[in-house]
Amino acid sequence: MTNKKLAVALLVSCVMLPGFSSAQTSRQADILERYTGSVSALGADAGTIKASPIPNPLAQPVAVPQAFSGAEPVSYSGTAVTLWYALGAQITDNGPWTNTPAFEAISDRVMAASKSRAYPARRAGQPSLFTDPGFVAEYEQATGARFTANNSARFLINGPASFEVKDALIRSAKKSLLVSSWAFYDDTTGYQAAQMLIAKKREGLDVKVMVDKKVKVGHGKKVVEMMKKAGIEVLEVQEGRANDIWHVKVMIADDQYAVAGGQNFGDVYSHKGGSILWRDTDVVFSGPAVLDAKRLLAGTWNAYARKNGFKTIDARNTAGLPYEGGSARVAVVMQNPPQSSPILVSIIKAMYAATRNINIENAYFVSLPVVTQAVLDARARGVEVNILTNSKESIDPEGVVIVEAMYKCLIPLAQAGANIHLYNGWRSPGDTLHSKFMTVDGEFADIGSYNLHPRGERYDTEVNVNILDRAAVAQLDAAFAKDLQKSRKVKSAADLDGKPTAMGSIANNFFYAQLDGAPQAAQNIIPMEE
C-alpha cells in the first residue's frame, strides 16, 4: 500500500468513525425494537445439553447492581480501539521493516504442510482419510498437536448450555480455576462471573484470569479491576507485536475439565441479560487433553508471570486425577502469529481428508487463498461442502465493514457448487452467528476461537480443539443442520451483493486485497487417488 493510499485510509477512517459508532448505536436500538424472541425460542432443547457428571451445587444467583444490569452499550471506545489497531497492523506490515509474511506466503506455507504424498486426497465415496491411523499420525505431525485418547467431549450448543456448565464448574471447583477470555463484559454475565471467581479466591483456591490488555479498554474495565482488587491474579496480555490480540477462550477447572470455544463472558453470549442473543458453540472435555490445554495457557502465563509478580503455573503431569473420560480422541492446538499456522493447517489438512462432506460454520468467513483453494479442490473431488456464515443483516455492528469482503470471497465457492448459507439473524430469533467450527465426514470436528478471516490468521492468538469421535461429531452436525433452518441458501450471485459502503470499501481495498488473486485450477493442486 502506498503512503498516499494509507493517508487517505487514515483520514477517511478518522472522519467516519464517530458517524460509524453512532450508526452502530442506532442499529442496535432498531434491533432491540424489532426483537421479540426469547431464550426458549433459540432452540429449547439445545439448552438442556449438560455435562451430567459435573457437580452442580445449588446456589442463589449473584445479585447484580444496577450499574451492571443493563446490556453493555455499543462502545465508541471499543470501536476506536479495534480500528486503531487494525490500521496500526496494516501500517506496520506494509513497511520495509516488517517480518510478517504476506497472505499469499501464508497460504503457500499452509498448503505445503497440508498436502500429502503418502496420503493423497481421495475422491468422494472412498473411506475418509480420518479412518486411516497412518493419516492421523501424519496429521498430528503437521499440526504439532497429538490426539490423546480416553477423553469425554460434549458440545455446548448456545450460551445457556455453555454457561450452565461454566457456572457449575466455577461453583464446584475445589483447587484451581484458570480462565482465559478475550474480554469480560461490564454486564450481568461479566459481573456474576467475577463475583463467583472472587468467592473462590476467598475460599483459598488458586484463581488466575487472562484477558487481552487492549480489548479491556472497550469491554469489561470495571469487572477486571474488581477482580484485581479482590486479589485475583489477572494477566492483561500484551504480546510482542503491538497490534496482536489475545483471543483465547478457554476455562480449566481443577485440572479435570476444560471448556473451549467462541464465547466470552458477556450477556450476548450467555443470554443472561439484554435482548441481543448471539448463537455460539463451546465444547467441554475431560481427560488427558485437559493437561494439554493447561500447558498451552501456562506457556503464555509463565512468560509474563515474573514481570507481573504472579505465581507460575505448574503444568507437569496430572495423571491420576479423576477425569470423566470417554471415547473421544482430542488434540488442543494454539496458534500465535505470524510465523506458524497450526490451526489453519489443521483445518486445511482436514478438508483434504474429506471424502463425503465438509460442514463449516464460521462467523466471519473471509477466506485466504488457501481456504478458497481447499474448497475448490474438495468440490473437484465430488465432496459436498456446506458453509454457514453471517448475512449483512445478522452480522454484529463492528463486523459490518467486512461484509463486502465476505460476500466477495463466497462467490467463486458458490460457483464451484459449494452450498452457501447466510444466517438470517435478526429476521428470526438468534441474532449474530458467532460460532466457529467445522466437521468432516462425520469423523472429525474442529472448534474454538479461530475466525476464518485474515486478521484471525495474521494477528490473533487462538486455541482450537480437534476431536475424533463419531458420537460427538454427530451432535455437532445436528446443531449445524438446525442452524441451517435459520438461514437462507445462496441461489445466485445477486444474493451476494454486498452493496459497497465507504467503510466496507476501505476494509476491502486495504485489508483484504489478497482476495483479488484468482485461484488455481483445482485439478492441478494435488494428486488424487483413482
Short mmCIF file of C-alpha atoms in Angstrom, two decimals:
data_model
loop_
_atom_site.label_atom_id
_atom_site.label_comp_id
_atom_site.label_asym_id
_atom_site.label_seq_id
_atom_site.Cartn_x
_atom_site.Cartn_y
_atom_site.Cartn_z
CA MET A 1 0.00 0.00 0.00
CA THR A 2 1.39 3.39 -0.97
CA ASN A 3 1.83 6.15 1.57
CA LYS A 4 -0.77 8.22 -0.30
CA LYS A 5 -3.37 5.47 -0.11
CA LEU A 6 -2.58 4.87 3.53
CA ALA A 7 -3.00 8.55 4.34
CA VAL A 8 -6.38 8.57 2.60
CA ALA A 9 -7.44 5.49 4.56
CA LEU A 10 -6.42 7.05 7.86
CA LEU A 11 -8.14 10.34 7.06
CA VAL A 12 -11.39 8.75 5.94
CA SER A 13 -11.40 6.38 8.91
CA CYS A 14 -10.87 9.15 11.45
CA VAL A 15 -13.56 11.32 9.87
CA MET A 16 -16.09 8.50 9.63
CA LEU A 17 -15.51 6.81 12.98
CA PRO A 18 -17.89 9.00 15.03
CA GLY A 19 -20.65 8.54 12.47
CA PHE A 20 -19.93 4.83 12.29
CA SER A 21 -20.23 4.48 16.05
CA SER A 22 -23.47 6.48 16.01
CA ALA A 23 -24.80 4.21 13.29
CA GLN A 24 -23.96 1.20 15.44
CA THR A 25 -25.99 2.60 18.34
CA SER A 26 -28.95 3.39 16.09
CA ARG A 27 -28.78 -0.04 14.53
CA GLN A 28 -28.75 -1.71 17.92
CA ALA A 29 -31.79 0.32 19.02
CA ASP A 30 -33.61 -0.77 15.88
CA ILE A 31 -32.70 -4.39 16.59
CA LEU A 32 -33.99 -4.18 20.14
CA GLU A 33 -37.25 -2.65 18.96
CA ARG A 34 -37.85 -5.40 16.41
CA TYR A 35 -36.64 -8.27 18.54
CA THR A 36 -39.46 -10.30 20.06
CA GLY A 37 -37.80 -13.66 20.72
CA SER A 38 -36.72 -15.23 23.97
CA VAL A 39 -34.10 -17.71 25.10
CA SER A 40 -36.57 -20.58 24.73
CA ALA A 41 -37.15 -19.63 21.11
CA LEU A 42 -33.48 -20.18 20.30
CA GLY A 43 -33.86 -23.95 20.36
CA ALA A 44 -35.11 -25.01 23.76
CA ASP A 45 -33.66 -28.48 23.53
CA ALA A 46 -30.16 -27.06 22.98
CA GLY A 47 -30.19 -25.58 26.46
CA THR A 48 -30.71 -28.99 28.03
CA ILE A 49 -27.37 -30.38 26.89
CA LYS A 50 -25.38 -30.87 30.09
CA ALA A 51 -22.16 -32.43 31.31
CA SER A 52 -24.08 -34.55 33.78
CA PRO A 53 -21.15 -35.79 35.90
CA ILE A 54 -20.11 -32.21 36.67
CA PRO A 55 -21.17 -31.32 40.22
CA ASN A 56 -23.70 -28.51 40.15
CA PRO A 57 -24.16 -27.22 43.70
CA LEU A 58 -27.35 -25.29 44.24
CA ALA A 59 -26.70 -21.60 44.61
CA GLN A 60 -28.70 -18.41 44.57
CA PRO A 61 -27.93 -16.28 41.51
CA VAL A 62 -25.50 -13.49 42.23
CA ALA A 63 -27.39 -10.23 42.69
CA VAL A 64 -26.33 -7.73 40.04
CA PRO A 65 -26.05 -3.99 40.81
CA GLN A 66 -27.93 -1.58 38.57
CA ALA A 67 -24.67 -0.41 37.00
CA PHE A 68 -24.15 -3.90 35.54
CA SER A 69 -27.74 -4.99 34.94
CA GLY A 70 -28.26 -3.43 31.53
CA ALA A 71 -26.78 -4.56 28.24
CA GLU A 72 -23.28 -3.23 27.67
CA PRO A 73 -23.75 -0.35 25.22
CA VAL A 74 -22.16 -0.26 21.80
CA SER A 75 -18.78 1.16 22.69
CA TYR A 76 -17.32 4.15 20.85
CA SER A 77 -14.01 3.46 22.56
CA GLY A 78 -14.20 -0.23 21.71
CA THR A 79 -14.79 0.55 18.05
CA ALA A 80 -12.00 3.11 18.09
CA VAL A 81 -9.57 0.65 19.70
CA THR A 82 -10.44 -2.07 17.18
CA LEU A 83 -10.00 0.26 14.21
CA TRP A 84 -6.85 1.83 15.63
CA TYR A 85 -5.04 -1.49 16.00
CA ALA A 86 -6.31 -2.76 12.65
CA LEU A 87 -4.87 0.33 10.98
CA GLY A 88 -1.70 0.03 13.03
CA ALA A 89 -1.24 -3.54 11.90
CA GLN A 90 -1.68 -2.54 8.28
CA ILE A 91 0.86 0.28 8.62
CA THR A 92 3.39 -1.95 10.35
CA ASP A 93 3.07 -4.79 7.89
CA ASN A 94 3.45 -2.62 4.81
CA GLY A 95 6.74 -1.05 5.87
CA PRO A 96 10.23 -2.21 4.88
CA TRP A 97 10.91 -3.29 8.47
CA THR A 98 8.18 -5.93 8.66
CA ASN A 99 8.86 -9.63 9.06
CA THR A 100 5.19 -10.56 8.72
CA PRO A 101 4.56 -12.91 5.78
CA ALA A 102 2.12 -11.88 3.08
CA PHE A 103 -1.23 -13.65 2.87
CA GLU A 104 -0.08 -15.44 -0.28
CA ALA A 105 3.06 -16.65 1.53
CA ILE A 106 0.96 -17.88 4.44
CA SER A 107 -1.27 -19.76 2.01
CA ASP A 108 1.71 -21.37 0.26
CA ARG A 109 3.20 -22.42 3.59
CA VAL A 110 -0.06 -23.90 4.85
CA MET A 111 -0.74 -25.72 1.58
CA ALA A 112 2.73 -27.26 1.64
CA ALA A 113 2.15 -28.52 5.18
CA SER A 114 -1.33 -29.82 4.33
CA LYS A 115 -0.63 -31.73 1.11
CA SER A 116 0.42 -35.35 1.44
CA ARG A 117 2.02 -37.75 -1.00
CA ALA A 118 1.75 -40.65 1.42
CA TYR A 119 -1.98 -40.00 1.94
CA PRO A 120 -3.25 -38.06 -1.10
CA ALA A 121 -6.76 -36.68 -1.16
CA ARG A 122 -9.38 -39.22 -2.19
CA ARG A 123 -12.38 -38.89 -4.44
CA ALA A 124 -15.85 -38.79 -2.93
CA GLY A 125 -17.25 -42.16 -1.92
CA GLN A 126 -13.99 -43.63 -0.65
CA PRO A 127 -13.25 -44.08 3.07
CA SER A 128 -12.43 -40.86 4.89
CA LEU A 129 -8.72 -40.38 5.49
CA PHE A 130 -9.54 -39.87 9.17
CA THR A 131 -10.27 -43.61 9.34
CA ASP A 132 -6.63 -44.34 8.44
CA PRO A 133 -4.30 -44.43 11.50
CA GLY A 134 -1.35 -43.52 9.30
CA PHE A 135 -3.03 -40.34 8.14
CA VAL A 136 -3.99 -39.42 11.70
CA ALA A 137 -0.34 -39.77 12.74
CA GLU A 138 0.73 -37.57 9.83
CA TYR A 139 -1.98 -35.07 10.79
CA GLU A 140 -0.58 -34.86 14.32
CA GLN A 141 2.90 -34.20 12.97
CA ALA A 142 1.68 -31.48 10.60
CA THR A 143 -0.32 -29.66 13.27
CA GLY A 144 2.12 -30.20 16.13
CA ALA A 145 -0.67 -31.44 18.39
CA ARG A 146 -1.14 -35.06 19.37
CA PHE A 147 -4.51 -36.71 19.92
CA THR A 148 -4.93 -38.16 23.40
CA ALA A 149 -7.42 -40.97 23.91
CA ASN A 150 -9.99 -41.60 26.65
CA ASN A 151 -11.48 -38.11 26.76
CA SER A 152 -15.13 -37.16 27.06
CA ALA A 153 -16.28 -34.40 24.72
CA ARG A 154 -19.71 -32.76 24.62
CA PHE A 155 -20.63 -29.74 22.57
CA LEU A 156 -22.46 -26.92 24.33
CA ILE A 157 -24.91 -25.52 21.84
CA ASN A 158 -25.55 -21.86 22.56
CA GLY A 159 -24.94 -19.65 25.57
CA PRO A 160 -27.39 -21.06 28.14
CA ALA A 161 -25.94 -24.55 27.78
CA SER A 162 -22.35 -23.32 27.93
CA PHE A 163 -22.76 -21.01 30.90
CA GLU A 164 -24.72 -23.61 32.83
CA VAL A 165 -21.59 -25.76 32.62
CA LYS A 166 -19.13 -22.91 33.22
CA ASP A 167 -21.02 -21.66 36.27
CA ALA A 168 -21.25 -25.19 37.66
CA LEU A 169 -17.53 -25.73 37.18
CA ILE A 170 -16.70 -22.48 38.97
CA ARG A 171 -19.06 -23.14 41.88
CA SER A 172 -17.87 -26.74 42.35
CA ALA A 173 -14.12 -26.07 41.97
CA LYS A 174 -12.03 -27.23 44.93
CA LYS A 175 -8.46 -26.42 43.90
CA SER A 176 -7.93 -24.12 40.93
CA LEU A 177 -9.55 -22.10 38.17
CA LEU A 178 -7.67 -20.87 35.10
CA VAL A 179 -9.82 -18.65 32.88
CA SER A 180 -8.77 -17.09 29.58
CA SER A 181 -11.10 -14.81 27.63
CA TRP A 182 -10.85 -12.09 25.01
CA ALA A 183 -12.93 -9.99 27.39
CA PHE A 184 -15.13 -9.90 30.48
CA TYR A 185 -18.01 -7.53 29.77
CA ASP A 186 -19.34 -4.94 32.22
CA ASP A 187 -22.77 -6.56 32.28
CA THR A 188 -24.73 -9.22 34.18
CA THR A 189 -22.62 -12.12 32.92
CA GLY A 190 -19.29 -10.42 33.48
CA TYR A 191 -20.27 -9.25 36.95
CA GLN A 192 -21.65 -12.63 38.06
CA ALA A 193 -18.60 -14.48 36.75
CA ALA A 194 -16.29 -12.05 38.55
CA GLN A 195 -18.19 -12.44 41.81
CA MET A 196 -18.09 -16.25 41.60
CA LEU A 197 -14.35 -16.17 40.91
CA ILE A 198 -13.80 -13.73 43.78
CA ALA A 199 -15.75 -16.04 46.10
CA LYS A 200 -13.49 -18.93 45.10
CA LYS A 201 -10.41 -16.81 45.67
CA ARG A 202 -11.65 -16.07 49.20
CA GLU A 203 -12.09 -19.81 49.77
CA GLY A 204 -8.37 -20.18 49.11
CA LEU A 205 -8.42 -21.52 45.56
CA ASP A 206 -5.75 -20.64 43.02
CA VAL A 207 -7.67 -18.35 40.63
CA LYS A 208 -5.99 -16.95 37.54
CA VAL A 209 -7.55 -14.89 34.74
CA MET A 210 -6.14 -13.93 31.33
CA VAL A 211 -7.60 -11.16 29.12
CA ASP A 212 -6.36 -9.02 26.27
CA LYS A 213 -4.94 -5.74 27.56
CA LYS A 214 -6.11 -3.64 24.62
CA VAL A 215 -9.63 -5.02 24.48
CA LYS A 216 -10.16 -4.22 28.16
CA VAL A 217 -10.26 -0.55 27.21
CA GLY A 218 -13.55 -1.12 25.38
CA HIS A 219 -15.02 -4.09 27.26
CA GLY A 220 -15.03 -5.04 30.94
CA LYS A 221 -12.76 -2.46 32.50
CA LYS A 222 -14.84 -2.28 35.71
CA VAL A 223 -15.18 -6.04 36.05
CA VAL A 224 -11.47 -6.66 35.51
CA GLU A 225 -10.49 -4.04 38.08
CA MET A 226 -12.95 -5.59 40.52
CA MET A 227 -11.23 -8.97 40.23
CA LYS A 228 -7.77 -7.45 40.59
CA LYS A 229 -8.75 -5.55 43.74
CA ALA A 230 -10.06 -8.80 45.24
CA GLY A 231 -6.62 -10.39 44.88
CA ILE A 232 -7.19 -12.43 41.74
CA GLU A 233 -4.13 -12.60 39.51
CA VAL A 234 -5.32 -11.05 36.24
CA LEU A 235 -2.83 -11.15 33.38
CA GLU A 236 -3.59 -8.46 30.83
CA VAL A 237 -1.85 -10.00 27.85
CA GLN A 238 0.15 -7.65 25.64
CA GLU A 239 2.19 -9.63 23.16
CA GLY A 240 5.41 -8.57 21.49
CA ARG A 241 3.72 -7.13 18.40
CA ALA A 242 1.67 -4.13 19.46
CA ASN A 243 -1.26 -4.96 17.18
CA ASP A 244 -1.73 -8.61 18.14
CA ILE A 245 -4.83 -9.70 20.04
CA TRP A 246 -5.16 -12.38 22.75
CA HIS A 247 -8.34 -14.08 21.51
CA VAL A 248 -8.14 -17.32 23.53
CA LYS A 249 -11.37 -18.53 25.19
CA VAL A 250 -10.54 -21.48 27.49
CA MET A 251 -11.55 -22.26 31.07
CA ILE A 252 -9.94 -25.05 33.13
CA ALA A 253 -11.37 -26.20 36.47
CA ASP A 254 -9.36 -28.30 38.94
CA ASP A 255 -7.27 -29.65 36.02
CA GLN A 256 -10.17 -32.02 35.35
CA TYR A 257 -12.48 -30.16 32.97
CA ALA A 258 -11.87 -27.66 30.19
CA VAL A 259 -14.31 -25.55 28.20
CA ALA A 260 -13.21 -24.02 24.89
CA GLY A 261 -14.92 -22.28 22.01
CA GLY A 262 -16.02 -18.86 20.89
CA GLN A 263 -17.76 -17.39 23.92
CA ASN A 264 -16.56 -14.54 26.11
CA PHE A 265 -18.06 -13.60 29.47
CA GLY A 266 -20.85 -11.31 28.30
CA ASP A 267 -24.62 -11.24 28.00
CA VAL A 268 -24.72 -11.55 24.21
CA TYR A 269 -23.05 -14.95 24.66
CA SER A 270 -24.72 -16.27 27.85
CA HIS A 271 -28.21 -14.78 27.24
CA LYS A 272 -28.38 -13.88 30.94
CA GLY A 273 -29.30 -10.28 30.21
CA GLY A 274 -30.16 -7.93 27.41
CA SER A 275 -32.12 -8.78 24.28
CA ILE A 276 -29.38 -9.37 21.70
CA LEU A 277 -28.63 -13.07 21.99
CA TRP A 278 -25.84 -14.45 19.84
CA ARG A 279 -25.61 -18.01 18.50
CA ASP A 280 -22.35 -19.62 19.65
CA THR A 281 -20.82 -23.01 20.45
CA ASP A 282 -18.37 -24.33 23.03
CA VAL A 283 -17.09 -27.78 23.94
CA VAL A 284 -16.49 -29.21 27.41
CA PHE A 285 -13.97 -32.03 27.64
CA SER A 286 -12.44 -34.10 30.40
CA GLY A 287 -9.45 -36.39 30.18
CA PRO A 288 -5.74 -36.23 29.34
CA ALA A 289 -6.35 -33.41 26.83
CA VAL A 290 -7.11 -31.03 29.73
CA LEU A 291 -3.43 -31.13 30.65
CA ASP A 292 -2.53 -30.23 27.06
CA ALA A 293 -4.79 -27.18 27.28
CA LYS A 294 -3.25 -26.19 30.60
CA ARG A 295 0.27 -26.46 29.19
CA LEU A 296 -0.59 -24.12 26.33
CA LEU A 297 -2.02 -21.45 28.63
CA ALA A 298 0.85 -21.94 31.07
CA GLY A 299 3.35 -21.17 28.34
CA THR A 300 1.97 -17.65 27.96
CA TRP A 301 1.23 -17.12 31.66
CA ASN A 302 4.67 -18.17 32.83
CA ALA A 303 6.37 -15.95 30.24
CA TYR A 304 4.78 -12.90 31.90
CA ALA A 305 4.47 -14.11 35.49
CA ARG A 306 7.71 -12.83 36.98
CA LYS A 307 7.36 -9.36 35.46
CA ASN A 308 3.87 -9.07 36.96
CA GLY A 309 4.74 -10.59 40.32
CA PHE A 310 2.48 -13.60 39.71
CA LYS A 311 3.00 -17.23 40.65
CA THR A 312 3.84 -19.51 37.75
CA ILE A 313 1.59 -22.36 36.65
CA ASP A 314 2.80 -25.89 37.29
CA ALA A 315 1.76 -27.79 34.17
CA ARG A 316 3.51 -31.05 34.95
CA ASN A 317 1.77 -34.38 34.50
CA THR A 318 -1.51 -34.62 36.40
CA ALA A 319 -2.03 -38.33 35.76
CA GLY A 320 -4.30 -39.99 38.28
CA LEU A 321 -6.85 -37.19 38.51
CA PRO A 322 -10.44 -38.49 38.39
CA TYR A 323 -11.18 -37.48 34.83
CA GLU A 324 -14.61 -38.22 33.46
CA GLY A 325 -13.06 -39.98 30.46
CA GLY A 326 -14.74 -41.25 27.33
CA SER A 327 -14.28 -42.36 23.73
CA ALA A 328 -13.04 -39.12 22.18
CA ARG A 329 -9.54 -38.50 20.89
CA VAL A 330 -8.78 -34.83 21.49
CA ALA A 331 -5.93 -32.55 20.38
CA VAL A 332 -5.59 -28.94 21.57
CA VAL A 333 -3.93 -26.50 19.15
CA MET A 334 -2.63 -23.00 19.88
CA GLN A 335 -1.67 -20.54 17.16
CA ASN A 336 0.38 -17.41 17.84
CA PRO A 337 1.07 -15.50 14.58
CA PRO A 338 2.79 -14.72 12.38
CA GLN A 339 5.45 -17.36 11.67
CA SER A 340 3.40 -20.56 12.02
CA SER A 341 -0.20 -21.57 11.35
CA PRO A 342 -1.01 -24.84 13.16
CA ILE A 343 -4.75 -24.12 13.45
CA LEU A 344 -5.11 -23.20 9.79
CA VAL A 345 -3.05 -26.27 8.85
CA SER A 346 -5.35 -28.44 10.95
CA ILE A 347 -8.38 -27.00 9.13
CA ILE A 348 -6.95 -27.25 5.60
CA LYS A 349 -5.45 -30.72 6.05
CA ALA A 350 -8.79 -31.91 7.43
CA MET A 351 -10.54 -30.56 4.34
CA TYR A 352 -8.21 -32.60 2.14
CA ALA A 353 -9.10 -35.68 4.21
CA ALA A 354 -12.77 -35.37 3.31
CA THR A 355 -14.47 -37.88 1.03
CA ARG A 356 -18.11 -37.20 1.90
CA ASN A 357 -18.85 -33.77 3.32
CA ILE A 358 -17.38 -30.69 4.95
CA ASN A 359 -19.58 -28.52 7.17
CA ILE A 360 -18.18 -25.10 8.07
CA GLU A 361 -19.90 -22.72 10.49
CA ASN A 362 -17.87 -19.56 10.97
CA ALA A 363 -18.97 -16.07 11.92
CA TYR A 364 -16.60 -14.07 9.72
CA PHE A 365 -15.77 -16.06 6.59
CA VAL A 366 -13.22 -14.05 4.61
CA SER A 367 -11.14 -16.76 3.01
CA LEU A 368 -7.41 -16.66 2.47
CA PRO A 369 -6.31 -18.12 -0.88
CA VAL A 370 -5.54 -21.48 0.73
CA VAL A 371 -9.10 -21.77 2.10
CA THR A 372 -10.61 -20.94 -1.27
CA GLN A 373 -8.33 -23.48 -2.93
CA ALA A 374 -9.20 -26.23 -0.45
CA VAL A 375 -12.92 -25.72 -1.06
CA LEU A 376 -12.49 -25.76 -4.84
CA ASP A 377 -10.39 -28.91 -4.63
CA ALA A 378 -12.98 -30.60 -2.43
CA ARG A 379 -15.68 -29.82 -4.97
CA ALA A 380 -13.45 -31.16 -7.76
CA ARG A 381 -13.27 -34.47 -5.86
CA GLY A 382 -17.06 -34.56 -5.54
CA VAL A 383 -17.12 -33.72 -1.82
CA GLU A 384 -20.17 -31.85 -0.56
CA VAL A 385 -19.20 -28.52 1.02
CA ASN A 386 -21.64 -26.61 3.21
CA ILE A 387 -20.72 -23.16 4.55
CA LEU A 388 -22.77 -21.11 7.01
CA THR A 389 -21.75 -17.57 7.86
CA ASN A 390 -23.36 -14.26 8.75
CA SER A 391 -25.51 -12.26 6.40
CA LYS A 392 -25.33 -8.48 6.19
CA GLU A 393 -28.46 -8.46 8.38
CA SER A 394 -27.12 -10.74 11.10
CA ILE A 395 -23.50 -9.66 11.48
CA ASP A 396 -22.67 -7.65 14.60
CA PRO A 397 -22.22 -3.86 14.23
CA GLU A 398 -18.42 -3.98 14.44
CA GLY A 399 -18.38 -6.62 11.69
CA VAL A 400 -20.49 -4.73 9.14
CA VAL A 401 -17.38 -3.33 7.45
CA ILE A 402 -16.21 -6.78 6.33
CA VAL A 403 -19.47 -7.95 4.72
CA GLU A 404 -18.33 -6.78 1.27
CA ALA A 405 -15.17 -8.88 1.56
CA MET A 406 -17.11 -11.87 2.94
CA TYR A 407 -19.59 -11.88 0.08
CA LYS A 408 -16.85 -11.37 -2.50
CA CYS A 409 -14.89 -14.44 -1.43
CA LEU A 410 -18.03 -16.62 -1.30
CA ILE A 411 -18.91 -16.08 -4.97
CA PRO A 412 -16.30 -18.46 -6.51
CA LEU A 413 -17.15 -21.08 -3.89
CA ALA A 414 -20.83 -20.93 -4.78
CA GLN A 415 -19.95 -21.10 -8.48
CA ALA A 416 -17.97 -24.29 -7.77
CA GLY A 417 -21.05 -25.90 -6.24
CA ALA A 418 -20.45 -25.27 -2.54
CA ASN A 419 -23.69 -24.76 -0.62
CA ILE A 420 -23.50 -21.26 0.87
CA HIS A 421 -25.96 -20.33 3.61
CA LEU A 422 -26.36 -16.88 5.16
CA TYR A 423 -27.65 -16.64 8.70
CA ASN A 424 -30.99 -14.85 8.99
CA GLY A 425 -30.12 -13.31 12.33
CA TRP A 426 -32.50 -10.56 13.33
CA ARG A 427 -35.11 -11.76 10.89
CA SER A 428 -35.59 -14.70 13.27
CA PRO A 429 -34.52 -15.40 16.87
CA GLY A 430 -30.80 -15.88 17.28
CA ASP A 431 -29.15 -12.59 16.31
CA THR A 432 -25.49 -12.73 15.26
CA LEU A 433 -23.85 -16.04 14.45
CA HIS A 434 -20.60 -16.14 16.43
CA SER A 435 -19.90 -19.88 16.24
CA LYS A 436 -16.63 -21.23 14.80
CA PHE A 437 -16.48 -24.94 13.97
CA MET A 438 -16.02 -27.44 11.16
CA THR A 439 -16.86 -31.13 10.78
CA VAL A 440 -15.56 -33.62 8.22
CA ASP A 441 -17.21 -36.89 7.13
CA GLY A 442 -18.91 -37.39 10.50
CA GLU A 443 -15.48 -38.38 11.85
CA PHE A 444 -13.73 -35.14 12.80
CA ALA A 445 -14.58 -31.79 14.39
CA ASP A 446 -12.59 -28.60 14.87
CA ILE A 447 -13.93 -25.94 17.25
CA GLY A 448 -12.52 -22.92 19.01
CA SER A 449 -11.97 -19.19 18.86
CA TYR A 450 -10.32 -19.04 15.41
CA ASN A 451 -12.09 -16.85 12.86
CA LEU A 452 -11.66 -17.77 9.22
CA HIS A 453 -10.55 -14.32 8.18
CA PRO A 454 -7.16 -12.68 7.53
CA ARG A 455 -6.90 -10.86 10.86
CA GLY A 456 -7.57 -14.11 12.75
CA GLU A 457 -4.72 -15.74 10.85
CA ARG A 458 -2.20 -12.92 10.91
CA TYR A 459 -2.62 -11.23 14.30
CA ASP A 460 -4.83 -13.15 16.76
CA THR A 461 -3.61 -15.76 19.23
CA GLU A 462 -6.15 -18.59 19.25
CA VAL A 463 -6.86 -22.02 20.71
CA ASN A 464 -8.89 -24.64 18.84
CA VAL A 465 -9.76 -28.21 19.76
CA ASN A 466 -9.65 -31.09 17.25
CA ILE A 467 -11.86 -34.08 18.06
CA LEU A 468 -12.14 -37.58 16.60
CA ASP A 469 -15.34 -39.16 17.92
CA ARG A 470 -18.34 -40.09 15.81
CA ALA A 471 -20.89 -39.64 18.60
CA ALA A 472 -19.66 -36.15 19.47
CA VAL A 473 -19.36 -35.11 15.82
CA ALA A 474 -22.93 -36.30 15.20
CA GLN A 475 -24.09 -33.88 17.90
CA LEU A 476 -22.32 -31.00 16.18
CA ASP A 477 -23.65 -31.97 12.74
CA ALA A 478 -27.17 -31.98 14.20
CA ALA A 479 -26.62 -28.47 15.56
CA PHE A 480 -25.33 -27.39 12.15
CA ALA A 481 -28.45 -28.77 10.45
CA LYS A 482 -30.61 -26.87 12.91
CA ASP A 483 -28.71 -23.64 12.24
CA LEU A 484 -29.29 -24.09 8.51
CA GLN A 485 -33.02 -23.89 9.22
CA LYS A 486 -32.41 -20.31 10.40
CA SER A 487 -30.51 -19.38 7.27
CA ARG A 488 -31.15 -18.76 3.60
CA LYS A 489 -29.29 -20.54 0.83
CA VAL A 490 -27.45 -18.50 -1.78
CA LYS A 491 -29.05 -19.20 -5.14
CA SER A 492 -27.29 -16.67 -7.35
CA ALA A 493 -24.55 -14.06 -7.34
CA ALA A 494 -27.24 -11.45 -6.70
CA ASP A 495 -27.67 -12.96 -3.23
CA LEU A 496 -24.07 -11.96 -2.54
CA ASP A 497 -24.40 -8.32 -3.48
CA GLY A 498 -22.60 -6.55 -0.66
CA LYS A 499 -23.71 -3.08 -1.85
CA PRO A 500 -20.36 -1.36 -1.20
CA THR A 501 -20.12 1.21 1.56
CA ALA A 502 -17.33 3.69 2.24
CA MET A 503 -16.06 1.80 5.30
CA GLY A 504 -16.53 -1.54 3.58
CA SER A 505 -14.52 -0.39 0.58
CA ILE A 506 -11.68 0.73 2.85
CA ALA A 507 -11.66 -2.67 4.53
CA ASN A 508 -11.83 -4.48 1.20
CA ASN A 509 -9.17 -2.41 -0.57
CA PHE A 510 -6.64 -2.04 2.22
CA PHE A 511 -7.11 -5.15 4.36
CA TYR A 512 -8.40 -7.88 2.02
CA ALA A 513 -6.56 -7.19 -1.21
CA GLN A 514 -5.48 -10.85 -1.35
CA LEU A 515 -9.00 -11.74 -2.49
CA ASP A 516 -8.23 -10.29 -5.91
CA GLY A 517 -5.95 -13.22 -6.76
CA ALA A 518 -7.59 -15.87 -8.90
CA PRO A 519 -7.39 -19.44 -7.51
CA GLN A 520 -5.53 -22.06 -9.46
CA ALA A 521 -7.28 -24.82 -11.35
CA ALA A 522 -8.39 -27.30 -8.74
CA GLN A 523 -7.23 -30.39 -10.58
CA ASN A 524 -3.65 -29.15 -10.70
CA ILE A 525 -3.16 -28.72 -6.96
CA ILE A 526 -2.78 -32.20 -5.51
CA PRO A 527 -2.51 -35.81 -6.68
CA MET A 528 -5.72 -37.78 -6.30
CA GLU A 529 -6.33 -41.49 -5.90
CA GLU A 530 -8.33 -43.08 -8.68
#
